[in-house]
């Protein structure tokens, strides 16, 4: 890692980041343009930042939504937005373009996507792989973290993507209350519909919102064996 990248990583860690990775988006330009058109053409690199979710809080949602999970979900998003904002400013003051992607800004018909994919950045940066649940799975925490992304034109040393390690495990498929997770291992350029029934997921979350007040699930996060408490 070069000195510039080391300085940036160190700064992001002081802000509360638990993981930092760098993604070279240039080899993925065709995919980017197919999804986002020319929106991000001035940002050939991206920074992935993760903040850990407390394991004990995640464990509770295996049995249904909790107010504690909702509280920390919001708290982590706020922390990530703070890191993204200051990280982008750090790059800007050094003469680089930088655009912080909000940690949770849902768009689209089913409100299941953001203005740029944190999962894609984290995967390309080598922080983790896309699990069968469609969450990023890291070796040490599984899906028990949240991410933000900083788009930039600063040349950064790219990480190496990890291959999926879910193998025959289907715990997230089994625990999904509406069988939205299809037990399919992620592949490059694979349509999301082959791995996840987004309509079923969305409808279930709407039902939870009516009874609980928030669109909360997270059972697939709690059951993942990677990073789970022993």
XYZ file of N, CA and C in Angstrom:
690
model
N 0.850 -1.189 0.000
C 0.000 0.000 0.000
C 0.887 1.240 0.000
N 0.537 2.236 -0.846
C 1.361 3.436 -0.902
C 1.073 4.364 0.275
N 1.946 5.362 0.449
C 1.847 6.255 1.608
C 0.519 6.999 1.641
N 0.073 7.473 0.477
C -1.196 8.203 0.415
C -2.349 7.337 0.908
N -2.411 6.096 0.435
C -3.467 5.175 0.845
C -3.365 4.843 2.328
N -2.152 4.705 2.833
C -1.956 4.436 4.262
C -2.448 5.609 5.104
N -2.154 6.819 4.663
C -2.598 8.002 5.398
C -4.124 8.107 5.394
N -4.718 7.838 4.239
C -6.181 7.882 4.143
C -6.814 6.813 5.024
N -6.295 5.593 4.962
C -6.825 4.513 5.797
C -6.720 4.858 7.272
N -5.572 5.355 7.686
C -5.359 5.715 9.091
C -6.360 6.770 9.532
N -6.614 7.737 8.657
C -7.565 8.786 8.997
C -8.974 8.210 9.162
N -9.384 7.342 8.250
C -10.716 6.751 8.333
C -10.864 5.876 9.577
N -9.794 5.208 9.962
C -9.839 4.415 11.199
C -10.010 5.308 12.420
N -9.380 6.469 12.414
C -9.546 7.382 13.556
C -10.990 7.886 13.657
N -11.706 7.881 12.526
C -13.099 8.329 12.526
C -14.068 7.239 12.972
N -13.558 6.011 13.129
C -14.406 4.925 13.600
C -14.597 3.775 12.639
N -13.924 3.811 11.487
C -14.024 2.692 10.544
C -13.386 1.441 11.141
N -13.981 0.288 10.860
C -13.407 -0.984 11.277
C -12.722 -1.720 10.121
N -13.140 -1.399 8.896
C -12.493 -1.941 7.696
C -12.453 -0.845 6.635
N -11.375 -0.842 5.863
C -11.242 0.087 4.736
C -10.670 -0.697 3.557
N -11.281 -0.557 2.413
C -10.793 -1.214 1.201
C -10.908 -0.291 0.013
N -10.100 -0.539 -1.018
C -10.072 0.300 -2.208
C -10.461 -0.520 -3.436
N -11.342 0.049 -4.240
C -11.846 -0.643 -5.427
C -11.474 0.124 -6.686
N -10.897 -0.581 -7.642
C -10.626 -0.028 -8.963
C -11.843 -0.340 -9.834
N -12.585 0.694 -10.212
C -13.827 0.497 -10.958
C -13.625 0.446 -12.462
N -12.447 0.769 -12.922
C -12.220 0.869 -14.371
C -12.526 -0.440 -15.109
N -12.106 -1.608 -14.581
C -12.434 -2.858 -15.288
C -13.934 -3.163 -15.317
N -14.713 -2.425 -14.529
C -16.148 -2.681 -14.414
C -16.971 -1.578 -15.079
N -16.331 -0.819 -15.956
C -16.977 0.338 -16.571
C -18.243 -0.041 -17.330
N -18.225 -1.152 -18.053
C -19.407 -1.560 -18.823
C -20.592 -1.823 -17.896
N -20.331 -2.537 -16.799
C -21.400 -2.791 -15.828
C -21.893 -1.492 -15.210
N -20.974 -0.596 -14.844
C -21.358 0.675 -14.242
C -22.279 1.471 -15.160
N -21.929 1.531 -16.424
C -22.731 2.311 -17.359
C -24.081 1.660 -17.629
N -24.127 0.330 -17.572
C -25.405 -0.352 -17.792
C -26.373 -0.106 -16.637
N -25.834 0.111 -15.436
C -26.677 0.309 -14.255
C -26.894 1.797 -13.958
N -25.818 2.589 -14.078
C -25.873 3.985 -13.641
C -25.656 4.988 -14.775
N -25.618 4.510 -16.011
C -25.345 5.365 -17.169
C -23.989 6.057 -16.980
N -23.926 7.369 -17.238
C -22.653 8.086 -17.142
C -22.467 8.775 -15.789
N -23.317 8.468 -14.831
C -23.344 9.209 -13.567
C -22.000 9.224 -12.843
N -21.278 8.095 -12.902
C -20.046 7.977 -12.116
C -18.794 7.890 -12.988
N -18.880 8.391 -14.204
C -17.752 8.259 -15.123
C -16.514 9.043 -14.680
N -16.677 10.051 -13.839
C -15.536 10.839 -13.361
C -14.893 10.256 -12.106
N -15.377 9.072 -11.676
C -14.885 8.470 -10.433
C -14.416 7.040 -10.720
N -13.184 6.871 -11.130
C -12.695 5.527 -11.488
C -12.316 4.655 -10.292
N -12.330 5.228 -9.093
C -12.001 4.459 -7.884
C -13.096 4.665 -6.833
N -13.156 3.758 -5.889
C -14.094 3.886 -4.785
C -13.467 3.320 -3.519
N -13.863 3.892 -2.400
C -13.381 3.462 -1.080
C -14.544 2.824 -0.338
N -14.346 1.644 0.163
C -15.364 0.947 0.947
C -14.995 1.015 2.423
N -15.940 1.463 3.231
C -15.724 1.602 4.677
C -16.782 0.785 5.412
N -16.350 -0.026 6.360
C -17.273 -0.839 7.150
C -17.198 -0.455 8.616
N -18.368 -0.473 9.261
C -18.457 -0.326 10.713
C -19.215 -1.540 11.238
N -18.672 -2.193 12.245
C -19.249 -3.428 12.763
C -20.568 -3.196 13.493
N -21.495 -4.130 13.303
C -22.750 -4.158 14.051
C -22.534 -5.052 15.274
N -22.954 -4.634 16.465
C -22.775 -5.492 17.648
C -23.380 -6.881 17.438
N -22.574 -7.909 17.635
C -23.035 -9.275 17.390
C -24.275 -9.621 18.218
N -24.264 -9.246 19.491
C -25.365 -9.617 20.384
C -26.686 -9.015 19.920
N -26.623 -7.820 19.348
C -27.837 -7.163 18.854
C -28.351 -7.879 17.611
N -27.434 -8.269 16.720
C -27.825 -9.021 15.523
C -28.428 -10.371 15.910
N -27.846 -11.035 16.902
C -28.333 -12.356 17.304
C -29.816 -12.331 17.673
N -30.269 -11.231 18.271
C -31.657 -11.145 18.742
C -32.668 -11.176 17.602
N -32.302 -10.654 16.420
C -33.295 -10.548 15.349
C -33.562 -11.885 14.659
N -32.857 -12.936 15.068
C -33.183 -14.273 14.554
C -34.602 -14.662 14.958
N -35.117 -14.035 16.014
C -36.442 -14.369 16.544
C -37.482 -13.298 16.226
N -37.086 -12.272 15.459
C -38.008 -11.202 15.096
C -37.371 -9.848 15.347
N -37.987 -8.778 14.851
C -37.406 -7.438 14.964
C -37.352 -6.946 16.402
N -36.343 -6.139 16.699
C -36.220 -5.543 18.027
C -35.971 -4.052 17.887
N -36.382 -3.303 18.886
C -36.154 -1.861 18.892
C -34.669 -1.536 19.020
N -33.931 -2.399 19.703
C -32.493 -2.170 19.834
C -31.806 -2.268 18.475
N -32.207 -3.250 17.667
C -31.643 -3.386 16.326
C -31.927 -2.133 15.497
N -33.168 -1.653 15.562
C -33.543 -0.449 14.817
C -32.703 0.745 15.265
N -32.501 0.865 16.575
C -31.733 2.000 17.098
C -30.292 1.966 16.598
N -29.665 0.807 16.657
C -28.266 0.731 16.226
C -28.131 0.739 14.707
N -29.137 0.265 14.005
C -29.135 0.372 12.540
C -29.037 1.846 12.157
N -29.858 2.676 12.788
C -29.817 4.115 12.512
C -28.498 4.730 12.968
N -27.998 4.286 14.141
C -26.757 4.840 14.680
C -25.567 4.523 13.770
N -25.520 3.298 13.241
C -24.430 2.932 12.340
C -24.504 3.721 11.032
N -25.709 3.926 10.524
C -25.846 4.726 9.312
C -25.345 6.153 9.531
N -25.670 6.721 10.687
C -25.203 8.069 11.006
C -23.684 8.104 11.101
N -23.109 7.097 11.754
C -21.647 7.035 11.892
C -20.979 6.899 10.527
N -21.542 6.065 9.669
C -20.971 5.866 8.336
C -21.086 7.129 7.479
N -22.208 7.820 7.577
C -22.359 9.070 6.832
C -21.338 10.100 7.295
N -21.058 10.118 8.593
C -20.055 11.034 9.141
C -18.664 10.701 8.597
N -18.334 9.411 8.583
C -17.039 8.975 8.046
C -16.946 9.312 6.564
N -18.005 9.036 5.818
C -18.002 9.309 4.388
C -17.846 10.787 4.085
N -18.546 11.620 4.834
C -18.473 13.065 4.631
C -17.067 13.586 4.896
N -16.482 13.197 6.035
C -15.146 13.689 6.378
C -14.074 13.069 5.480
N -14.271 11.806 5.095
C -13.320 11.183 4.184
C -13.306 11.871 2.828
N -14.485 12.234 2.340
C -14.572 12.954 1.063
C -13.918 14.325 1.176
N -14.101 14.982 2.294
C -13.483 16.292 2.496
C -11.959 16.164 2.552
N -11.471 15.109 3.169
C -10.020 14.857 3.237
C -9.444 14.750 1.830
N -10.136 14.026 0.959
C -9.679 13.881 -0.419
C -9.794 15.196 -1.183
N -10.883 15.907 -0.948
C -11.106 17.175 -1.647
C -10.005 18.186 -1.337
N -9.598 18.269 -0.084
C -8.560 19.234 0.294
C -7.201 18.874 -0.294
N -7.069 17.660 -0.791
C -5.814 17.219 -1.429
C -5.919 17.220 -2.955
N -6.972 17.842 -3.453
C -7.078 18.065 -4.884
C -7.787 16.995 -5.680
N -8.475 16.053 -5.000
C -9.157 14.975 -5.705
C -10.671 15.150 -5.642
N -11.350 14.620 -6.643
C -12.801 14.568 -6.607
C -13.219 13.508 -5.590
N -14.309 13.763 -4.922
C -14.805 12.784 -3.947
C -16.302 12.985 -3.757
N -17.019 11.891 -3.745
C -18.479 11.927 -3.569
C -18.870 10.842 -2.570
N -19.330 11.240 -1.366
C -19.737 10.236 -0.374
C -21.140 9.701 -0.670
N -21.267 8.387 -0.749
C -22.559 7.743 -0.978
C -23.210 7.493 0.388
N -24.414 7.996 0.621
C -25.059 7.771 1.921
C -25.151 6.283 2.268
N -25.029 6.001 3.539
C -25.052 4.604 3.980
C -26.388 3.932 3.692
N -27.474 4.682 3.808
C -28.796 4.095 3.594
C -29.694 5.134 2.947
N -29.765 5.092 1.631
C -30.617 5.992 0.859
C -31.298 5.145 -0.200
N -32.429 4.567 0.161
C -33.061 3.576 -0.679
C -33.877 4.220 -1.799
N -33.729 3.632 -2.993
C -34.438 4.112 -4.170
C -35.019 2.909 -4.906
N -35.630 3.176 -6.043
C -36.165 2.090 -6.858
C -37.565 1.690 -6.411
N -38.204 0.871 -7.225
C -39.589 0.479 -6.982
C -39.770 -0.214 -5.642
N -38.823 -1.063 -5.278
C -38.940 -1.809 -4.021
C -38.094 -1.233 -2.906
N -37.496 -0.087 -3.141
C -36.659 0.572 -2.134
C -35.585 -0.365 -1.587
N -34.959 -1.117 -2.486
C -33.934 -2.079 -2.087
C -32.581 -1.761 -2.714
N -32.419 -0.546 -3.266
C -31.144 -0.176 -3.868
C -30.849 1.291 -3.591
N -29.535 1.628 -3.594
C -29.122 2.997 -3.349
C -28.609 3.647 -4.620
N -28.038 4.840 -4.489
C -27.541 5.549 -5.673
C -26.241 4.939 -6.182
N -25.598 4.129 -5.348
C -24.477 3.294 -5.784
C -24.393 2.118 -4.824
N -23.946 0.989 -5.333
C -23.966 -0.243 -4.547
C -22.777 -0.340 -3.588
N -23.067 -0.271 -2.289
C -22.021 -0.501 -1.284
C -21.494 -1.931 -1.368
N -22.386 -2.862 -1.692
C -21.974 -4.263 -1.807
C -20.961 -4.438 -2.934
N -21.234 -3.792 -4.070
C -20.311 -3.916 -5.203
C -18.940 -3.362 -4.848
N -18.914 -2.202 -4.191
C -17.634 -1.605 -3.812
C -16.873 -2.504 -2.856
N -17.556 -3.009 -1.827
C -16.907 -3.865 -0.838
C -16.391 -5.148 -1.475
N -17.156 -5.698 -2.404
C -16.724 -6.929 -3.074
C -15.506 -6.677 -3.950
N -15.551 -5.644 -4.775
C -14.436 -5.348 -5.673
C -13.184 -4.994 -4.877
N -13.392 -4.346 -3.722
C -12.260 -3.965 -2.875
C -11.667 -5.147 -2.123
N -12.336 -6.287 -2.132
C -11.808 -7.477 -1.476
C -12.103 -7.574 0.007
N -13.093 -6.809 0.499
C -13.431 -6.891 1.923
C -14.273 -8.122 2.224
N -15.025 -8.589 1.241
C -15.868 -9.758 1.457
C -16.472 -10.215 0.143
N -17.340 -11.212 0.206
C -18.020 -11.722 -0.971
C -19.525 -11.544 -0.790
N -20.247 -11.641 -1.895
C -21.704 -11.550 -1.833
C -22.251 -12.918 -1.461
N -22.901 -12.986 -0.312
C -23.449 -14.251 0.155
C -24.765 -14.591 -0.512
N -25.284 -15.763 -0.208
C -26.573 -16.180 -0.759
C -27.691 -15.256 -0.311
N -27.515 -14.608 0.835
C -28.496 -13.648 1.341
C -28.423 -12.320 0.615
N -27.417 -12.172 -0.264
C -27.130 -10.935 -1.002
C -26.432 -9.881 -0.136
N -26.124 -10.209 1.103
C -25.315 -9.334 1.949
C -23.837 -9.594 1.680
N -23.000 -8.603 1.979
C -21.559 -8.827 1.935
C -21.163 -9.637 3.159
N -20.429 -10.714 2.932
C -19.957 -11.590 4.009
C -18.450 -11.414 4.140
N -17.992 -10.978 5.300
C -16.558 -10.859 5.545
C -16.111 -12.050 6.393
N -14.848 -12.466 6.255
C -14.408 -13.667 6.968
C -14.561 -13.578 8.484
N -14.352 -12.383 9.056
C -14.336 -12.273 10.518
C -15.663 -11.854 11.130
N -16.537 -11.183 10.345
C -17.798 -10.694 10.908
C -19.022 -11.209 10.159
N -18.814 -11.983 9.101
C -19.959 -12.418 8.309
C -20.677 -11.202 7.745
N -22.017 -11.145 7.874
C -22.760 -9.987 7.391
C -23.003 -8.941 8.473
N -22.283 -9.041 9.584
C -22.563 -8.198 10.751
C -21.778 -6.886 10.726
N -21.966 -6.138 9.661
C -21.414 -4.796 9.555
C -22.238 -4.050 8.520
N -22.088 -2.734 8.522
C -22.708 -1.915 7.494
C -21.614 -1.125 6.780
N -21.941 -0.664 5.572
C -20.930 -0.058 4.711
C -21.348 1.324 4.221
N -20.338 2.128 3.920
C -20.539 3.306 3.098
C -19.467 3.312 2.018
N -19.646 4.159 1.017
C -18.749 4.222 -0.124
C -18.379 5.668 -0.411
N -17.127 5.902 -0.750
C -16.688 7.215 -1.212
C -16.155 7.051 -2.624
N -16.813 7.671 -3.574
C -16.343 7.672 -4.955
C -15.233 8.709 -5.102
N -14.222 8.404 -5.916
C -13.106 9.339 -6.043
C -12.338 9.091 -7.349
N -11.526 10.078 -7.701
C -10.589 9.891 -8.817
C -9.155 9.756 -8.312
N -8.994 9.650 -6.982
C -7.661 9.442 -6.406
C -7.186 8.031 -6.725
N -6.010 7.876 -7.349
C -5.512 6.532 -7.675
C -5.127 5.783 -6.404
N -5.805 4.674 -6.162
C -5.612 3.916 -4.924
C -5.310 2.460 -5.255
N -4.512 1.795 -4.435
C -4.160 0.388 -4.693
C -5.357 -0.527 -4.462
N -5.787 -1.202 -5.504
C -7.013 -1.989 -5.436
C -6.820 -3.294 -4.687
N -7.832 -3.669 -3.923
C -7.842 -4.975 -3.290
C -8.222 -6.054 -4.285
N -8.127 -7.305 -3.859
C -8.459 -8.441 -4.704
C -9.781 -9.056 -4.248
N -10.774 -9.136 -5.137
C -12.059 -9.732 -4.757
C -11.908 -11.154 -4.218
N -12.755 -11.491 -3.256
C -12.769 -12.825 -2.673
C -13.827 -13.680 -3.366
N -13.550 -14.946 -3.520
C -14.528 -15.862 -4.066
C -15.549 -16.240 -2.981
N -16.801 -16.446 -3.358
C -17.817 -16.856 -2.376
C -17.410 -18.126 -1.633
N -17.668 -18.136 -0.333
C -17.317 -19.282 0.503
C -18.546 -19.919 1.155
N -19.717 -19.616 0.621
C -20.940 -20.138 1.233
C -21.097 -21.635 1.001
N -20.585 -22.127 -0.136
C -20.628 -23.553 -0.469
C -22.049 -24.108 -0.311
N -22.195 -25.196 0.446
C -23.505 -25.837 0.565
C -24.348 -25.289 1.716
N -23.820 -24.329 2.466
C -24.583 -23.747 3.579
C -25.846 -23.087 3.037
N -26.971 -23.365 3.677
C -28.232 -22.756 3.260
C -29.040 -22.231 4.450
N -28.345 -21.874 5.520
C -29.032 -21.417 6.730
C -29.853 -20.160 6.485
N -29.315 -19.230 5.681
C -30.068 -18.002 5.416
C -31.320 -18.302 4.593
N -31.219 -19.280 3.694
C -32.380 -19.690 2.906
C -33.452 -20.288 3.807
N -33.026 -21.128 4.730
C -33.969 -21.812 5.611
C -34.693 -20.856 6.543
N -33.986 -19.824 7.023
C -34.578 -18.952 8.037
C -35.438 -17.853 7.429
N -35.309 -17.595 6.128
C -36.087 -16.534 5.496
C -37.577 -16.843 5.612
N -38.368 -15.974 6.224
C -39.776 -16.293 6.488
C -40.649 -16.372 5.239
N -40.184 -15.818 4.115
C -40.979 -15.859 2.878
C -40.228 -16.554 1.748
N -39.151 -17.280 2.084
C -38.355 -18.014 1.103
C -37.911 -17.119 -0.061
N -37.564 -15.866 0.280
C -37.111 -14.934 -0.758
C -35.683 -15.248 -1.202
N -34.882 -15.857 -0.323
C -33.498 -16.209 -0.640
C -33.486 -17.566 -1.321
N -32.927 -17.619 -2.527
C -33.087 -18.790 -3.389
C -31.950 -19.813 -3.312
N -31.032 -19.671 -2.352
C -29.949 -20.639 -2.159
C -29.061 -20.756 -3.399
N -28.755 -19.613 -4.006
C -27.923 -19.569 -5.215
C -26.634 -18.811 -4.904
N -25.500 -19.387 -5.250
C -24.207 -18.737 -5.048
C -24.023 -17.624 -6.079
N -23.549 -16.481 -5.626
C -23.360 -15.309 -6.478
C -22.393 -15.603 -7.618
N -22.731 -15.042 -8.791
C -21.842 -15.088 -9.937
C -21.807 -13.712 -10.598
N -20.696 -13.409 -11.262
C -20.523 -12.129 -11.954
C -21.641 -11.933 -12.977
N -22.195 -10.707 -12.977
C -23.220 -10.280 -13.930
C -24.503 -11.111 -13.843
N -24.704 -11.766 -12.743
C -25.917 -12.554 -12.542
C -27.068 -11.630 -12.122
N -28.240 -11.737 -12.731
C -29.373 -10.910 -12.307
C -29.747 -11.182 -10.853
N -30.062 -10.132 -10.123
C -30.448 -10.275 -8.725
C -31.645 -11.213 -8.579
N -32.540 -11.201 -9.563
C -33.750 -12.016 -9.493
C -33.461 -13.511 -9.420
N -32.265 -13.916 -9.847
C -31.908 -15.331 -9.766
C -31.526 -15.749 -8.350
N -31.220 -14.759 -7.520
C -30.784 -15.065 -6.155
C -31.781 -14.635 -5.092
N -32.611 -13.635 -5.409
C -33.504 -13.068 -4.404
C -34.839 -12.684 -5.025
N -35.923 -13.090 -4.354
C -37.257 -12.654 -4.750
C -37.514 -11.312 -4.062
N -37.173 -10.226 -4.751
C -37.258 -8.899 -4.131
C -38.699 -8.517 -3.803
N -39.642 -8.955 -4.620
C -41.044 -8.627 -4.360
C -41.519 -9.265 -3.062
N -41.145 -10.526 -2.842
C -41.540 -11.219 -1.610
C -40.900 -10.565 -0.395
N -39.617 -10.203 -0.532
C -38.908 -9.519 0.558
C -39.582 -8.193 0.884
N -39.876 -7.423 -0.147
C -40.477 -6.102 0.033
C -41.851 -6.216 0.691
N -42.678 -7.145 0.221
C -44.018 -7.311 0.781
C -43.952 -7.735 2.250
N -42.997 -8.613 2.567
C -42.836 -9.029 3.959
C -42.442 -7.844 4.839
N -41.508 -7.022 4.355
C -41.082 -5.861 5.124
C -42.218 -4.861 5.312
N -43.075 -4.716 4.298
C -44.244 -3.850 4.452
C -45.162 -4.359 5.556
N -45.332 -5.687 5.612
C -46.153 -6.271 6.670
C -45.559 -6.033 8.048
N -44.231 -6.171 8.167
C -43.556 -5.899 9.444
C -43.744 -4.440 9.840
N -43.680 -3.557 8.859
C -43.844 -2.130 9.142
C -45.224 -1.838 9.732
N -46.238 -2.531 9.240
C -47.599 -2.307 9.724
C -47.769 -2.757 11.169
N -47.063 -3.824 11.548
C -47.225 -4.364 12.898
C -46.182 -3.857 13.890
N -44.995 -3.543 13.378
C -43.873 -3.173 14.257
C -43.539 -1.689 14.175
N -43.925 -1.071 13.057
C -43.652 0.354 12.885
C -42.432 0.657 12.048
N -41.601 -0.365 11.804
C -40.400 -0.219 10.989
C -40.248 -1.421 10.070
N -39.660 -1.196 8.894
C -39.406 -2.301 7.965
C -38.112 -2.997 8.360
N -38.228 -4.002 9.225
C -37.057 -4.635 9.827
C -37.162 -6.149 9.716
N -36.054 -6.789 9.334
C -35.987 -8.243 9.409
C -34.609 -8.618 9.943
N -33.679 -9.000 9.056
C -32.323 -9.304 9.505
C -32.096 -10.712 9.991
N -33.048 -11.620 9.806
C -32.867 -12.995 10.279
C -31.696 -13.683 9.568
N -31.532 -13.372 8.276
C -30.422 -13.979 7.531
C -29.070 -13.503 8.047
N -29.018 -12.298 8.613
C -27.779 -11.808 9.206
C -27.437 -12.581 10.472
N -28.467 -12.836 11.269
C -28.246 -13.486 12.567
C -27.797 -14.930 12.432
N -28.228 -15.618 11.393
C -27.962 -17.060 11.299
C -26.664 -17.375 10.598
N -26.054 -16.425 9.886
C -24.853 -16.713 9.117
C -23.725 -17.209 10.029
N -23.092 -18.339 9.707
C -22.054 -18.895 10.578
C -20.743 -18.108 10.560
N -20.490 -17.348 9.505
C -19.264 -16.543 9.455
C -19.370 -15.390 10.441
N -18.389 -15.320 11.363
C -18.360 -14.242 12.339
C -19.351 -14.364 13.472
N -20.037 -15.488 13.566
C -21.042 -15.677 14.612
C -20.381 -16.033 15.927
N -20.974 -15.574 17.022
C -20.477 -15.951 18.341
C -20.516 -17.452 18.513
N -19.493 -17.984 19.159
C -19.466 -19.419 19.434
C -20.152 -19.716 20.763
